[in-house]
């Protein structure tokens, strides 16, 4: 394993950890959401109103998709960086 491959493994592992940290920061939801349901209560009359609010929530599905993309691209680059030039040797 050469230095480029070691650096690639460290960077790809760090990127995967960052995606999971972002997922946990957004609340650890299973599915990515673009809208959430918010209930507001009227104190004067005592009734509640449900309203959809545009808010992005990072989900586990997006985290796994990005992690898979990082793993596939890192595997390709790992083998690409591992190739040795054999032109001069017999």
mmCIF file with all atom_site columns, C-alpha atoms in Angstrom, residues 18-53:
data_model
loop_
_atom_site.group_PDB
_atom_site.id
_atom_site.type_symbol
_atom_site.label_atom_id
_atom_site.label_alt_id
_atom_site.label_comp_id
_atom_site.label_asym_id
_atom_site.label_entity_id
_atom_site.label_seq_id
_atom_site.pdbx_PDB_ins_code
_atom_site.Cartn_x
_atom_site.Cartn_y
_atom_site.Cartn_z
_atom_site.occupancy
_atom_site.B_iso_or_equiv
_atom_site.pdbx_formal_charge
_atom_site.auth_seq_id
_atom_site.auth_comp_id
_atom_site.auth_asym_id
_atom_site.auth_atom_id
_atom_site.pdbx_PDB_model_num
ATOM 1  C CA . UNK A 1 18 ? -19.065 13.228 8.257  1.00 0.00 ? 18 UNK A CA 1
ATOM 2  C CA . UNK A 1 19 ? -22.182 11.998 6.430  1.00 0.00 ? 19 UNK A CA 1
ATOM 3  C CA . UNK A 1 20 ? -23.226 9.968  9.478  1.00 0.00 ? 20 UNK A CA 1
ATOM 4  C CA . UNK A 1 21 ? -22.548 12.961 11.753 1.00 0.00 ? 21 UNK A CA 1
ATOM 5  C CA . UNK A 1 22 ? -24.774 15.145 9.544  1.00 0.00 ? 22 UNK A CA 1
ATOM 6  C CA . UNK A 1 23 ? -27.465 12.442 9.693  1.00 0.00 ? 23 UNK A CA 1
ATOM 7  C CA . UNK A 1 24 ? -27.301 12.397 13.495 1.00 0.00 ? 24 UNK A CA 1
ATOM 8  C CA . UNK A 1 25 ? -27.350 16.217 13.603 1.00 0.00 ? 25 UNK A CA 1
ATOM 9  C CA . UNK A 1 26 ? -30.619 16.235 11.643 1.00 0.00 ? 26 UNK A CA 1
ATOM 10 C CA . UNK A 1 27 ? -32.216 13.849 14.135 1.00 0.00 ? 27 UNK A CA 1
ATOM 11 C CA . UNK A 1 28 ? -31.466 10.380 12.810 1.00 0.00 ? 28 UNK A CA 1
ATOM 12 C CA . UNK A 1 29 ? -34.518 10.099 10.584 1.00 0.00 ? 29 UNK A CA 1
ATOM 13 C CA . UNK A 1 30 ? -34.870 7.011  8.406  1.00 0.00 ? 30 UNK A CA 1
ATOM 14 C CA . UNK A 1 31 ? -36.171 8.766  5.274  1.00 0.00 ? 31 UNK A CA 1
ATOM 15 C CA . UNK A 1 32 ? -35.171 12.131 3.816  1.00 0.00 ? 32 UNK A CA 1
ATOM 16 C CA . UNK A 1 33 ? -37.979 14.676 4.065  1.00 0.00 ? 33 UNK A CA 1
ATOM 17 C CA . UNK A 1 34 ? -38.554 17.987 2.338  1.00 0.00 ? 34 UNK A CA 1
ATOM 18 C CA . UNK A 1 35 ? -41.641 18.951 4.331  1.00 0.00 ? 35 UNK A CA 1
ATOM 19 C CA . UNK A 1 36 ? -42.646 18.337 7.938  1.00 0.00 ? 36 UNK A CA 1
ATOM 20 C CA . UNK A 1 37 ? -46.029 18.546 9.620  1.00 0.00 ? 37 UNK A CA 1
ATOM 21 C CA . UNK A 1 38 ? -46.191 21.215 12.317 1.00 0.00 ? 38 UNK A CA 1
ATOM 22 C CA . UNK A 1 39 ? -49.124 21.595 14.697 1.00 0.00 ? 39 UNK A CA 1
ATOM 23 C CA . UNK A 1 40 ? -49.828 25.021 16.126 1.00 0.00 ? 40 UNK A CA 1
ATOM 24 C CA . UNK A 1 41 ? -52.187 25.510 19.053 1.00 0.00 ? 41 UNK A CA 1
ATOM 25 C CA . UNK A 1 42 ? -54.346 28.587 19.414 1.00 0.00 ? 42 UNK A CA 1
ATOM 26 C CA . UNK A 1 43 ? -54.342 29.578 23.081 1.00 0.00 ? 43 UNK A CA 1
ATOM 27 C CA . UNK A 1 44 ? -57.423 31.787 22.780 1.00 0.00 ? 44 UNK A CA 1
ATOM 28 C CA . UNK A 1 45 ? -59.824 29.207 21.299 1.00 0.00 ? 45 UNK A CA 1
ATOM 29 C CA . UNK A 1 46 ? -57.997 25.983 22.229 1.00 0.00 ? 46 UNK A CA 1
ATOM 30 C CA . UNK A 1 47 ? -57.936 24.391 18.785 1.00 0.00 ? 47 UNK A CA 1
ATOM 31 C CA . UNK A 1 48 ? -54.902 23.102 16.895 1.00 0.00 ? 48 UNK A CA 1
ATOM 32 C CA . UNK A 1 49 ? -53.989 23.592 13.280 1.00 0.00 ? 49 UNK A CA 1
ATOM 33 C CA . UNK A 1 50 ? -51.782 21.242 11.271 1.00 0.00 ? 50 UNK A CA 1
ATOM 34 C CA . UNK A 1 51 ? -49.616 22.831 8.598  1.00 0.00 ? 51 UNK A CA 1
ATOM 35 C CA . UNK A 1 52 ? -46.948 21.473 6.237  1.00 0.00 ? 52 UNK A CA 1
ATOM 36 C CA . UNK A 1 53 ? -43.727 23.498 6.448  1.00 0.00 ? 53 UNK A CA 1
#
